[in-house]
Amino acid sequence: MKVPFMIFTMIFVAIALYFMQFDLNDFQALNKKSEKFFKNVKSSIQYSMTNKDRAIYEDMQEDNPADIMLSNGELIFNNMGGEKKLASFLEIKEKDLPKYIAGFPRYNEKIGMVVGLDQVIQALAYDAGYKKTRLSSSSMFSVIAYVKSLANDERININIKENIHLYESYTLGKNIFHMKRGGRGLSCFSCHSQDIVDRVLRTQKLPNLGDRGVAAGATWPAYRMTKSSLRTLQRRFQGCMKNSLMKVLPLGSAEMVALEVYVTKKALGHKIAIPGLKR
Ligand code: HEC
């Protein structure tokens, strides 16, 4: 009974391996072709759209559908005490908020961890009597987007040497970015390294996360056209993890915050423009 089953399993594994190989070869061949074809296309351009979709994209750039979500975020934020409360929580002057926001994620002594803006807002919300604030809720996304937009036009100024906690978080983020995980043994770096940037995967150009025009750390939260919703940077990471068969890490975990630190550092010096608009 057991022998035929083993033979069956071996044949099955052999076939699966063959197809995985085939898939990879296919991907490489496609990349070679597309490399030639797309040589002149700039990475920041959202090119793989129909003309009709492109027209919508351009309209949306003038009039980002997420603006209304930010207004909603502003209302909720003001109910929690607004900028005054946030500044006092962070122990800084209200007028210094924009510059300070442009340096997140940061180590926060009260919370005792390196945190993203979302976790600071979660703490404020808790103080204001909102007992259930899921980091993944759409109202939370709206508030984060609004608060980060207070720093619009400031340049990302994260300083990973500010303290040992942030430096350790950066190092962890770098490791996770390069760590091969999941069903395909891919890392973030497999698709977002300098030498593969601009190649095409599933009709999308692989973005250099720190490039002008992408600068992920400065342009998320963003409205994602394909999801018709406002998403945060960590939520975007989760999308990539899911697509590349990695175990999806929870929002706000030390690992996710570390990835955000690492990716934000790549956008150092880029101007913040929230809400972003992404395909
Ligand atoms: C299999 C390839 C692949 C892997 C692995 C991958 N990504 Fe991506 N990623 C993409 C593609 C393709 C896009 C662009 C999709 C688009 O334009 O809609 C993208 C987009 C992004 C963006 C948005 C960029 C922007 O426009 O602002 C971020 C941020 C990102 N990835 C982070 C990550 C992180 C972090 C990891 C590791 C956990 C990761 N990616 C793993 C393929 C990948």
PDB file of C-alpha atoms and ligand atoms in Angstrom:
ATOM      1  CA  MET A   1       0.000   0.000   0.000  1.00  0.00           C
ATOM      2  CA  LYS A   2       2.753   2.437   0.986  1.00  0.00           C
ATOM      3  CA  VAL A   3       5.060   1.948  -2.007  1.00  0.00           C
ATOM      4  CA  PRO A   4       2.580   3.065  -4.724  1.00  0.00           C
ATOM      5  CA  PHE A   5       1.756   6.060  -2.583  1.00  0.00           C
ATOM      6  CA  MET A   6       5.432   7.014  -2.351  1.00  0.00           C
ATOM      7  CA  ILE A   7       5.882   6.626  -6.100  1.00  0.00           C
ATOM      8  CA  PHE A   8       2.837   8.767  -6.665  1.00  0.00           C
ATOM      9  CA  THR A   9       4.199  11.456  -4.318  1.00  0.00           C
ATOM     10  CA  MET A  10       7.595  11.413  -6.038  1.00  0.00           C
ATOM     11  CA  ILE A  11       6.030  11.826  -9.464  1.00  0.00           C
ATOM     12  CA  PHE A  12       3.882  14.633  -8.136  1.00  0.00           C
ATOM     13  CA  VAL A  13       6.862  16.448  -6.615  1.00  0.00           C
ATOM     14  CA  ALA A  14       8.869  16.000  -9.831  1.00  0.00           C
ATOM     15  CA  ILE A  15       6.046  17.533 -11.879  1.00  0.00           C
ATOM     16  CA  ALA A  16       5.660  20.396  -9.407  1.00  0.00           C
ATOM     17  CA  LEU A  17       9.424  21.099  -9.511  1.00  0.00           C
ATOM     18  CA  TYR A  18       9.367  21.034 -13.293  1.00  0.00           C
ATOM     19  CA  PHE A  19       6.625  23.635 -13.420  1.00  0.00           C
ATOM     20  CA  MET A  20       8.280  25.865 -10.819  1.00  0.00           C
ATOM     21  CA  GLN A  21      11.400  25.845 -12.935  1.00  0.00           C
ATOM     22  CA  PHE A  22       9.372  26.558 -16.024  1.00  0.00           C
ATOM     23  CA  ASP A  23       7.734  29.469 -14.297  1.00  0.00           C
ATOM     24  CA  LEU A  24      11.077  31.006 -13.373  1.00  0.00           C
ATOM     25  CA  ASN A  25      12.537  30.569 -16.864  1.00  0.00           C
ATOM     26  CA  ASP A  26       9.424  32.111 -18.247  1.00  0.00           C
ATOM     27  CA  PHE A  27       9.754  35.065 -15.927  1.00  0.00           C
ATOM     28  CA  GLN A  28      13.377  35.620 -16.875  1.00  0.00           C
ATOM     29  CA  ALA A  29      12.678  35.343 -20.596  1.00  0.00           C
ATOM     30  CA  LEU A  30       9.780  37.751 -20.294  1.00  0.00           C
ATOM     31  CA  ASN A  31      11.981  40.178 -18.410  1.00  0.00           C
ATOM     32  CA  LYS A  32      14.620  40.084 -21.148  1.00  0.00           C
ATOM     33  CA  LYS A  33      11.996  40.912 -23.768  1.00  0.00           C
ATOM     34  CA  SER A  34      10.304  43.602 -21.737  1.00  0.00           C
ATOM     35  CA  GLU A  35      13.617  45.156 -20.818  1.00  0.00           C
ATOM     36  CA  LYS A  36      14.165  45.975 -24.468  1.00  0.00           C
ATOM     37  CA  PHE A  37      10.625  47.074 -25.026  1.00  0.00           C
ATOM     38  CA  PHE A  38      10.331  49.338 -22.004  1.00  0.00           C
ATOM     39  CA  LYS A  39      13.840  50.751 -22.108  1.00  0.00           C
ATOM     40  CA  ASN A  40      12.556  54.267 -22.544  1.00  0.00           C
ATOM     41  CA  VAL A  41       9.753  54.181 -20.038  1.00  0.00           C
ATOM     42  CA  LYS A  42      10.447  55.990 -16.749  1.00  0.00           C
ATOM     43  CA  SER A  43       9.818  53.984 -13.611  1.00  0.00           C
ATOM     44  CA  SER A  44       7.580  56.572 -12.038  1.00  0.00           C
ATOM     45  CA  ILE A  45       5.136  56.471 -14.914  1.00  0.00           C
ATOM     46  CA  GLN A  46       2.030  54.404 -14.416  1.00  0.00           C
ATOM     47  CA  TYR A  47       2.258  52.983 -17.902  1.00  0.00           C
ATOM     48  CA  SER A  48       0.387  49.706 -17.888  1.00  0.00           C
ATOM     49  CA  MET A  49      -3.031  51.230 -18.180  1.00  0.00           C
ATOM     50  CA  THR A  50      -5.530  51.658 -20.933  1.00  0.00           C
ATOM     51  CA  ASN A  51      -5.844  55.229 -22.185  1.00  0.00           C
ATOM     52  CA  LYS A  52      -9.189  55.458 -20.465  1.00  0.00           C
ATOM     53  CA  ASP A  53      -7.692  54.394 -17.115  1.00  0.00           C
ATOM     54  CA  ARG A  54      -4.795  56.763 -17.605  1.00  0.00           C
ATOM     55  CA  ALA A  55      -7.228  59.640 -18.104  1.00  0.00           C
ATOM     56  CA  ILE A  56      -8.954  58.655 -14.846  1.00  0.00           C
ATOM     57  CA  TYR A  57      -5.551  58.464 -13.122  1.00  0.00           C
ATOM     58  CA  GLU A  58      -4.659  61.955 -14.304  1.00  0.00           C
ATOM     59  CA  ASP A  59      -8.018  63.313 -13.161  1.00  0.00           C
ATOM     60  CA  MET A  60      -7.540  61.667  -9.798  1.00  0.00           C
ATOM     61  CA  GLN A  61      -4.174  63.334  -9.396  1.00  0.00           C
ATOM     62  CA  GLU A  62      -5.975  66.677  -9.455  1.00  0.00           C
ATOM     63  CA  ASP A  63      -8.768  65.451  -7.291  1.00  0.00           C
ATOM     64  CA  ASN A  64      -7.672  62.506  -5.143  1.00  0.00           C
ATOM     65  CA  PRO A  65     -10.697  60.435  -4.052  1.00  0.00           C
ATOM     66  CA  ALA A  66      -8.949  59.961  -0.697  1.00  0.00           C
ATOM     67  CA  ASP A  67      -9.328  63.675   0.137  1.00  0.00           C
ATOM     68  CA  ILE A  68     -12.764  62.989   1.543  1.00  0.00           C
ATOM     69  CA  MET A  69     -11.360  60.155   3.669  1.00  0.00           C
ATOM     70  CA  LEU A  70      -8.781  62.555   5.054  1.00  0.00           C
ATOM     71  CA  SER A  71     -11.557  64.994   5.998  1.00  0.00           C
ATOM     72  CA  ASN A  72     -13.193  62.161   7.851  1.00  0.00           C
ATOM     73  CA  GLY A  73      -9.848  61.394   9.516  1.00  0.00           C
ATOM     74  CA  GLU A  74      -9.551  65.042  10.527  1.00  0.00           C
ATOM     75  CA  LEU A  75     -12.944  64.919  12.270  1.00  0.00           C
ATOM     76  CA  ILE A  76     -12.050  61.796  14.229  1.00  0.00           C
ATOM     77  CA  PHE A  77      -8.613  63.193  15.076  1.00  0.00           C
ATOM     78  CA  ASN A  78     -10.071  66.453  16.369  1.00  0.00           C
ATOM     79  CA  ASN A  79     -12.464  64.478  18.534  1.00  0.00           C
ATOM     80  CA  MET A  80      -9.432  62.877  20.141  1.00  0.00           C
ATOM     81  CA  GLY A  81      -7.986  66.276  20.987  1.00  0.00           C
ATOM     82  CA  GLY A  82      -6.291  67.030  17.672  1.00  0.00           C
ATOM     83  CA  GLU A  83      -2.888  68.570  17.177  1.00  0.00           C
ATOM     84  CA  LYS A  84      -2.697  69.996  20.675  1.00  0.00           C
ATOM     85  CA  LYS A  85      -3.191  66.588  22.260  1.00  0.00           C
ATOM     86  CA  LEU A  86      -0.803  64.916  19.829  1.00  0.00           C
ATOM     87  CA  ALA A  87       1.932  67.492  20.478  1.00  0.00           C
ATOM     88  CA  SER A  88       1.536  67.132  24.217  1.00  0.00           C
ATOM     89  CA  PHE A  89       1.601  63.328  23.948  1.00  0.00           C
ATOM     90  CA  LEU A  90       4.824  63.558  21.940  1.00  0.00           C
ATOM     91  CA  GLU A  91       6.168  66.219  24.327  1.00  0.00           C
ATOM     92  CA  ILE A  92       6.928  68.697  21.569  1.00  0.00           C
ATOM     93  CA  LYS A  93       5.606  72.146  20.608  1.00  0.00           C
ATOM     94  CA  GLU A  94       2.569  72.198  18.353  1.00  0.00           C
ATOM     95  CA  LYS A  95       4.417  74.223  15.725  1.00  0.00           C
ATOM     96  CA  ASP A  96       7.101  71.517  15.529  1.00  0.00           C
ATOM     97  CA  LEU A  97       4.590  68.782  14.680  1.00  0.00           C
ATOM     98  CA  PRO A  98       5.119  68.707  10.878  1.00  0.00           C
ATOM     99  CA  LYS A  99       8.902  68.280  11.106  1.00  0.00           C
ATOM    100  CA  TYR A 100       8.514  65.721  13.868  1.00  0.00           C
ATOM    101  CA  ILE A 101       5.922  63.719  11.938  1.00  0.00           C
ATOM    102  CA  ALA A 102       8.340  63.622   8.988  1.00  0.00           C
ATOM    103  CA  GLY A 103      10.708  61.546  11.147  1.00  0.00           C
ATOM    104  CA  PHE A 104       8.403  58.591  11.927  1.00  0.00           C
ATOM    105  CA  PRO A 105       8.622  55.687  12.802  1.00  0.00           C
ATOM    106  CA  ARG A 106      10.301  56.787  16.049  1.00  0.00           C
ATOM    107  CA  TYR A 107      11.171  55.381  19.423  1.00  0.00           C
ATOM    108  CA  ASN A 108       8.571  56.575  21.905  1.00  0.00           C
ATOM    109  CA  GLU A 109       9.501  56.432  25.550  1.00  0.00           C
ATOM    110  CA  LYS A 110       5.927  56.347  26.853  1.00  0.00           C
ATOM    111  CA  ILE A 111       5.026  53.420  24.648  1.00  0.00           C
ATOM    112  CA  GLY A 112       8.457  51.890  25.153  1.00  0.00           C
ATOM    113  CA  MET A 113       8.903  50.794  21.535  1.00  0.00           C
ATOM    114  CA  VAL A 114       9.707  52.029  18.066  1.00  0.00           C
ATOM    115  CA  VAL A 115       6.269  52.870  16.682  1.00  0.00           C
ATOM    116  CA  GLY A 116       4.623  54.138  13.553  1.00  0.00           C
ATOM    117  CA  LEU A 117       2.241  57.099  13.595  1.00  0.00           C
ATOM    118  CA  ASP A 118      -0.625  54.612  13.672  1.00  0.00           C
ATOM    119  CA  GLN A 119       0.389  53.287  17.086  1.00  0.00           C
ATOM    120  CA  VAL A 120       0.788  56.792  18.490  1.00  0.00           C
ATOM    121  CA  ILE A 121      -2.713  57.571  17.282  1.00  0.00           C
ATOM    122  CA  GLN A 122      -3.953  54.328  18.772  1.00  0.00           C
ATOM    123  CA  ALA A 123      -2.547  55.437  22.142  1.00  0.00           C
ATOM    124  CA  LEU A 124      -4.191  58.885  21.787  1.00  0.00           C
ATOM    125  CA  ALA A 125      -7.478  57.266  20.826  1.00  0.00           C
ATOM    126  CA  TYR A 126      -7.299  55.047  23.868  1.00  0.00           C
ATOM    127  CA  ASP A 127      -6.755  58.076  26.102  1.00  0.00           C
ATOM    128  CA  ALA A 128      -9.722  59.760  24.447  1.00  0.00           C
ATOM    129  CA  GLY A 129     -11.966  56.859  25.389  1.00  0.00           C
ATOM    130  CA  TYR A 130     -12.050  54.901  22.136  1.00  0.00           C
ATOM    131  CA  LYS A 131     -11.329  51.461  23.490  1.00  0.00           C
ATOM    132  CA  LYS A 132     -11.353  49.499  20.259  1.00  0.00           C
ATOM    133  CA  THR A 133      -9.103  50.887  17.585  1.00  0.00           C
ATOM    134  CA  ARG A 134      -7.923  48.269  15.156  1.00  0.00           C
ATOM    135  CA  LEU A 135      -4.837  49.325  13.219  1.00  0.00           C
ATOM    136  CA  SER A 136      -6.419  47.794  10.107  1.00  0.00           C
ATOM    137  CA  SER A 137      -9.719  49.714  10.298  1.00  0.00           C
ATOM    138  CA  SER A 138     -10.511  52.168   7.529  1.00  0.00           C
ATOM    139  CA  SER A 139     -11.160  54.956  10.030  1.00  0.00           C
ATOM    140  CA  MET A 140      -7.694  54.370  11.480  1.00  0.00           C
ATOM    141  CA  PHE A 141      -6.221  54.582   7.955  1.00  0.00           C
ATOM    142  CA  SER A 142      -8.076  57.893   7.451  1.00  0.00           C
ATOM    143  CA  VAL A 143      -6.733  59.350  10.697  1.00  0.00           C
ATOM    144  CA  ILE A 144      -3.143  58.267   9.967  1.00  0.00           C
ATOM    145  CA  ALA A 145      -3.370  59.753   6.490  1.00  0.00           C
ATOM    146  CA  TYR A 146      -4.720  63.019   7.845  1.00  0.00           C
ATOM    147  CA  VAL A 147      -2.059  63.252  10.547  1.00  0.00           C
ATOM    148  CA  LYS A 148       0.750  62.460   8.131  1.00  0.00           C
ATOM    149  CA  SER A 149      -0.634  65.061   5.717  1.00  0.00           C
ATOM    150  CA  LEU A 150       0.072  67.687   8.401  1.00  0.00           C
ATOM    151  CA  ALA A 151       3.681  67.155   7.319  1.00  0.00           C
ATOM    152  CA  ASN A 152       3.010  67.647   3.592  1.00  0.00           C
ATOM    153  CA  ASP A 153       5.920  69.389   1.843  1.00  0.00           C
ATOM    154  CA  GLU A 154       8.267  68.582   4.713  1.00  0.00           C
ATOM    155  CA  ARG A 155      11.086  66.263   3.726  1.00  0.00           C
ATOM    156  CA  ILE A 156      11.398  62.794   5.248  1.00  0.00           C
ATOM    157  CA  ASN A 157      13.963  63.270   8.009  1.00  0.00           C
ATOM    158  CA  ILE A 158      14.089  59.915   9.797  1.00  0.00           C
ATOM    159  CA  ASN A 159      17.377  59.676  11.695  1.00  0.00           C
ATOM    160  CA  ILE A 160      18.195  56.053  12.385  1.00  0.00           C
ATOM    161  CA  LYS A 161      21.081  57.091  14.610  1.00  0.00           C
ATOM    162  CA  GLU A 162      18.806  59.073  16.904  1.00  0.00           C
ATOM    163  CA  ASN A 163      18.897  56.260  19.450  1.00  0.00           C
ATOM    164  CA  ILE A 164      19.856  52.615  19.720  1.00  0.00           C
ATOM    165  CA  HIS A 165      16.231  51.433  19.564  1.00  0.00           C
ATOM    166  CA  LEU A 166      15.644  53.027  16.186  1.00  0.00           C
ATOM    167  CA  TYR A 167      18.973  51.783  14.910  1.00  0.00           C
ATOM    168  CA  GLU A 168      18.125  48.236  15.980  1.00  0.00           C
ATOM    169  CA  SER A 169      14.744  48.517  14.343  1.00  0.00           C
ATOM    170  CA  TYR A 170      16.398  49.688  11.108  1.00  0.00           C
ATOM    171  CA  THR A 171      18.773  46.708  11.207  1.00  0.00           C
ATOM    172  CA  LEU A 172      15.875  44.328  11.797  1.00  0.00           C
ATOM    173  CA  GLY A 173      13.987  45.931   8.896  1.00  0.00           C
ATOM    174  CA  LYS A 174      16.977  45.542   6.621  1.00  0.00           C
ATOM    175  CA  ASN A 175      17.242  41.866   7.565  1.00  0.00           C
ATOM    176  CA  ILE A 176      13.567  41.247   6.944  1.00  0.00           C
ATOM    177  CA  PHE A 177      13.772  43.046   3.608  1.00  0.00           C
ATOM    178  CA  HIS A 178      16.468  40.600   2.534  1.00  0.00           C
ATOM    179  CA  MET A 179      15.036  37.505   4.202  1.00  0.00           C
ATOM    180  CA  LYS A 180      13.787  34.818   1.818  1.00  0.00           C
ATOM    181  CA  ARG A 181      10.480  33.496   3.020  1.00  0.00           C
ATOM    182  CA  GLY A 182       7.408  31.592   1.996  1.00  0.00           C
ATOM    183  CA  GLY A 183       6.405  29.263  -0.799  1.00  0.00           C
ATOM    184  CA  ARG A 184       8.657  30.801  -3.432  1.00  0.00           C
ATOM    185  CA  GLY A 185      11.662  31.631  -1.279  1.00  0.00           C
ATOM    186  CA  LEU A 186      11.414  35.281  -2.259  1.00  0.00           C
ATOM    187  CA  SER A 187      12.507  38.315  -0.274  1.00  0.00           C
ATOM    188  CA  CYS A 188      11.430  41.908  -0.760  1.00  0.00           C
ATOM    189  CA  PHE A 189      14.890  42.401  -2.235  1.00  0.00           C
ATOM    190  CA  SER A 190      14.212  39.724  -4.895  1.00  0.00           C
ATOM    191  CA  CYS A 191      11.805  42.157  -6.531  1.00  0.00           C
ATOM    192  CA  HIS A 192      12.926  45.538  -5.213  1.00  0.00           C
ATOM    193  CA  SER A 193      16.706  45.408  -5.649  1.00  0.00           C
ATOM    194  CA  GLN A 194      18.512  47.941  -7.796  1.00  0.00           C
ATOM    195  CA  ASP A 195      19.382  45.394 -10.486  1.00  0.00           C
ATOM    196  CA  ILE A 196      15.871  44.168 -11.041  1.00  0.00           C
ATOM    197  CA  VAL A 197      14.124  47.522 -10.785  1.00  0.00           C
ATOM    198  CA  ASP A 198      12.151  48.482 -13.878  1.00  0.00           C
ATOM    199  CA  ARG A 199      11.736  44.910 -15.038  1.00  0.00           C
ATOM    200  CA  VAL A 200       8.181  43.854 -15.500  1.00  0.00           C
ATOM    201  CA  LEU A 201       6.206  41.407 -13.400  1.00  0.00           C
ATOM    202  CA  ARG A 202       2.554  40.703 -14.149  1.00  0.00           C
ATOM    203  CA  THR A 203       2.475  43.816 -16.363  1.00  0.00           C
ATOM    204  CA  GLN A 204       3.787  46.014 -13.537  1.00  0.00           C
ATOM    205  CA  LYS A 205       7.204  47.624 -13.454  1.00  0.00           C
ATOM    206  CA  LEU A 206       9.098  46.691 -10.327  1.00  0.00           C
ATOM    207  CA  PRO A 207       9.527  49.948  -8.439  1.00  0.00           C
ATOM    208  CA  ASN A 208      12.675  51.156  -6.700  1.00  0.00           C
ATOM    209  CA  LEU A 209      11.074  52.046  -3.397  1.00  0.00           C
ATOM    210  CA  GLY A 210      13.376  55.015  -2.792  1.00  0.00           C
ATOM    211  CA  ASP A 211      13.204  56.590  -6.266  1.00  0.00           C
ATOM    212  CA  ARG A 212      11.695  59.941  -7.019  1.00  0.00           C
ATOM    213  CA  GLY A 213       8.168  59.370  -8.186  1.00  0.00           C
ATOM    214  CA  VAL A 214       7.864  56.290  -5.939  1.00  0.00           C
ATOM    215  CA  ALA A 215       9.481  57.386  -2.617  1.00  0.00           C
ATOM    216  CA  ALA A 216       7.178  54.992  -0.825  1.00  0.00           C
ATOM    217  CA  GLY A 217       8.007  56.389   2.621  1.00  0.00           C
ATOM    218  CA  ALA A 218       6.789  59.848   1.556  1.00  0.00           C
ATOM    219  CA  THR A 219       3.751  58.896  -0.516  1.00  0.00           C
ATOM    220  CA  TRP A 220       1.829  56.468   1.671  1.00  0.00           C
ATOM    221  CA  PRO A 221      -0.953  56.472   2.958  1.00  0.00           C
ATOM    222  CA  ALA A 222      -2.197  56.505  -0.604  1.00  0.00           C
ATOM    223  CA  TYR A 223      -5.360  55.902  -2.546  1.00  0.00           C
ATOM    224  CA  ARG A 224      -5.001  52.628  -4.417  1.00  0.00           C
ATOM    225  CA  MET A 225      -7.020  52.711  -7.612  1.00  0.00           C
ATOM    226  CA  THR A 226      -7.062  48.934  -7.970  1.00  0.00           C
ATOM    227  CA  LYS A 227      -8.479  48.565  -4.452  1.00  0.00           C
ATOM    228  CA  SER A 228     -10.623  51.725  -4.506  1.00  0.00           C
ATOM    229  CA  SER A 229      -9.483  52.499  -1.014  1.00  0.00           C
ATOM    230  CA  LEU A 230      -7.013  54.361   1.134  1.00  0.00           C
ATOM    231  CA  ARG A 231      -4.135  52.155   2.296  1.00  0.00           C
ATOM    232  CA  THR A 232      -1.108  52.604   4.532  1.00  0.00           C
ATOM    233  CA  LEU A 233       2.482  51.650   3.814  1.00  0.00           C
ATOM    234  CA  GLN A 234       2.358  48.629   6.114  1.00  0.00           C
ATOM    235  CA  ARG A 235      -0.884  47.556   4.451  1.00  0.00           C
ATOM    236  CA  ARG A 236       0.940  47.800   1.110  1.00  0.00           C
ATOM    237  CA  PHE A 237       3.728  45.584   2.463  1.00  0.00           C
ATOM    238  CA  GLN A 238       1.083  43.023   3.368  1.00  0.00           C
ATOM    239  CA  GLY A 239      -0.152  43.050  -0.242  1.00  0.00           C
ATOM    240  CA  CYS A 240       3.339  42.206  -1.511  1.00  0.00           C
ATOM    241  CA  MET A 241       3.750  39.499   1.139  1.00  0.00           C
ATOM    242  CA  LYS A 242       0.473  37.897   0.141  1.00  0.00           C
ATOM    243  CA  ASN A 243       1.246  38.049  -3.585  1.00  0.00           C
ATOM    244  CA  SER A 244       4.665  36.496  -3.145  1.00  0.00           C
ATOM    245  CA  LEU A 245       3.412  33.717  -0.844  1.00  0.00           C
ATOM    246  CA  MET A 246       5.137  34.983   2.292  1.00  0.00           C
ATOM    247  CA  LYS A 247       3.393  34.697   5.626  1.00  0.00           C
ATOM    248  CA  VAL A 248       1.677  38.041   6.093  1.00  0.00           C
ATOM    249  CA  LEU A 249       3.049  39.858   9.149  1.00  0.00           C
ATOM    250  CA  PRO A 250       0.595  41.740  11.376  1.00  0.00           C
ATOM    251  CA  LEU A 251       0.308  45.535  11.214  1.00  0.00           C
ATOM    252  CA  GLY A 252       2.147  47.212  14.062  1.00  0.00           C
ATOM    253  CA  SER A 253       4.354  44.192  14.836  1.00  0.00           C
ATOM    254  CA  ALA A 254       7.992  44.977  15.600  1.00  0.00           C
ATOM    255  CA  GLU A 255       8.884  43.392  12.232  1.00  0.00           C
ATOM    256  CA  MET A 256       6.404  45.519  10.248  1.00  0.00           C
ATOM    257  CA  VAL A 257       7.479  48.732  11.975  1.00  0.00           C
ATOM    258  CA  ALA A 258      11.093  47.759  11.272  1.00  0.00           C
ATOM    259  CA  LEU A 259      10.303  47.293   7.573  1.00  0.00           C
ATOM    260  CA  GLU A 260       8.631  50.699   7.595  1.00  0.00           C
ATOM    261  CA  VAL A 261      11.765  52.217   9.167  1.00  0.00           C
ATOM    262  CA  TYR A 262      13.943  50.591   6.497  1.00  0.00           C
ATOM    263  CA  VAL A 263      11.726  51.607   3.568  1.00  0.00           C
ATOM    264  CA  THR A 264      11.205  55.132   4.954  1.00  0.00           C
ATOM    265  CA  LYS A 265      14.945  55.617   5.253  1.00  0.00           C
ATOM    266  CA  LYS A 266      15.143  55.001   1.492  1.00  0.00           C
ATOM    267  CA  ALA A 267      12.898  58.039   1.005  1.00  0.00           C
ATOM    268  CA  LEU A 268      15.101  60.309   3.135  1.00  0.00           C
ATOM    269  CA  GLY A 269      14.956  63.883   1.808  1.00  0.00           C
ATOM    270  CA  HIS A 270      11.883  63.312  -0.347  1.00  0.00           C
ATOM    271  CA  LYS A 271       8.932  65.628   0.106  1.00  0.00           C
ATOM    272  CA  ILE A 272       5.895  64.208   1.827  1.00  0.00           C
ATOM    273  CA  ALA A 273       2.770  64.267  -0.347  1.00  0.00           C
ATOM    274  CA  ILE A 274      -0.268  62.679   1.308  1.00  0.00           C
ATOM    275  CA  PRO A 275      -2.572  61.198   0.166  1.00  0.00           C
ATOM    276  CA  GLY A 276      -0.512  59.521  -2.539  1.00  0.00           C
ATOM    277  CA  LEU A 277      -2.170  58.067  -5.594  1.00  0.00           C
ATOM    278  CA  LYS A 278      -1.137  54.589  -6.685  1.00  0.00           C
ATOM    279  CA  ARG A 279      -2.240  52.194  -9.336  1.00  0.00           C
TER     280      ARG A 279
HETATM  281  C1  HEC B   1       7.325  38.978  -6.483  1.00  0.00           C
HETATM  282  C2  HEC B   1       7.846  40.302  -6.490  1.00  0.00           C
HETATM  283  C3  HEC B   1       7.665  41.166  -5.269  1.00  0.00           C
HETATM  284  C4  HEC B   1       8.065  40.878  -3.992  1.00  0.00           C
HETATM  285  C5  HEC B   1       8.714  39.621  -3.466  1.00  0.00           C
HETATM  286  C6  HEC B   1       7.760  42.061  -3.229  1.00  0.00           C
HETATM  287  N1  HEC B   1       7.202  43.019  -4.016  1.00  0.00           N
HETATM  288 FE1  HEC B   1       6.683  44.891  -3.456  1.00  0.00          FE
HETATM  289  N2  HEC B   1       5.953  45.262  -5.329  1.00  0.00           N
HETATM  290  C7  HEC B   1       6.028  44.400  -6.393  1.00  0.00           C
HETATM  291  C8  HEC B   1       5.399  45.025  -7.550  1.00  0.00           C
HETATM  292  C9  HEC B   1       5.244  44.393  -8.928  1.00  0.00           C
HETATM  293  C10 HEC B   1       4.942  46.286  -7.125  1.00  0.00           C
HETATM  294  C11 HEC B   1       4.238  47.342  -7.974  1.00  0.00           C
HETATM  295  C12 HEC B   1       2.823  47.002  -8.172  1.00  0.00           C
HETATM  296  C13 HEC B   1       2.036  48.085  -8.809  1.00  0.00           C
HETATM  297  O1  HEC B   1       2.558  48.980  -9.468  1.00  0.00           O
HETATM  298  O2  HEC B   1       0.864  48.046  -8.566  1.00  0.00           O
HETATM  299  C14 HEC B   1       5.322  46.406  -5.729  1.00  0.00           C
HETATM  300  C15 HEC B   1       5.060  47.505  -4.951  1.00  0.00           C
HETATM  301  C16 HEC B   1       5.518  47.704  -3.680  1.00  0.00           C
HETATM  302  C17 HEC B   1       5.345  48.912  -2.910  1.00  0.00           C
HETATM  303  C18 HEC B   1       4.630  50.169  -3.374  1.00  0.00           C
HETATM  304  C19 HEC B   1       5.553  51.058  -4.127  1.00  0.00           C
HETATM  305  C20 HEC B   1       4.922  52.395  -4.435  1.00  0.00           C
HETATM  306  O3  HEC B   1       4.425  52.566  -5.537  1.00  0.00           O
HETATM  307  O4  HEC B   1       4.910  53.243  -3.556  1.00  0.00           O
HETATM  308  C21 HEC B   1       5.948  48.707  -1.718  1.00  0.00           C
HETATM  309  C22 HEC B   1       6.049  49.722  -0.588  1.00  0.00           C
HETATM  310  C23 HEC B   1       6.471  47.356  -1.717  1.00  0.00           C
HETATM  311  N3  HEC B   1       6.210  46.783  -2.909  1.00  0.00           N
HETATM  312  C24 HEC B   1       7.172  46.782  -0.659  1.00  0.00           C
HETATM  313  C25 HEC B   1       7.526  45.439  -0.616  1.00  0.00           C
HETATM  314  C26 HEC B   1       8.059  44.787   0.565  1.00  0.00           C
HETATM  315  C27 HEC B   1       8.334  45.456   1.900  1.00  0.00           C
HETATM  316  C28 HEC B   1       8.258  43.489   0.234  1.00  0.00           C
HETATM  317  C29 HEC B   1       8.735  42.366   1.111  1.00  0.00           C
HETATM  318  C30 HEC B   1       7.888  42.048   2.230  1.00  0.00           C
HETATM  319  C31 HEC B   1       7.881  43.342  -1.163  1.00  0.00           C
HETATM  320  N4  HEC B   1       7.440  44.539  -1.639  1.00  0.00           N
HETATM  321  C32 HEC B   1       7.997  42.170  -1.870  1.00  0.00           C
HETATM  322  C33 HEC B   1       6.602  43.160  -6.383  1.00  0.00           C
HETATM  323  C34 HEC B   1       7.118  42.511  -5.280  1.00  0.00           C
END
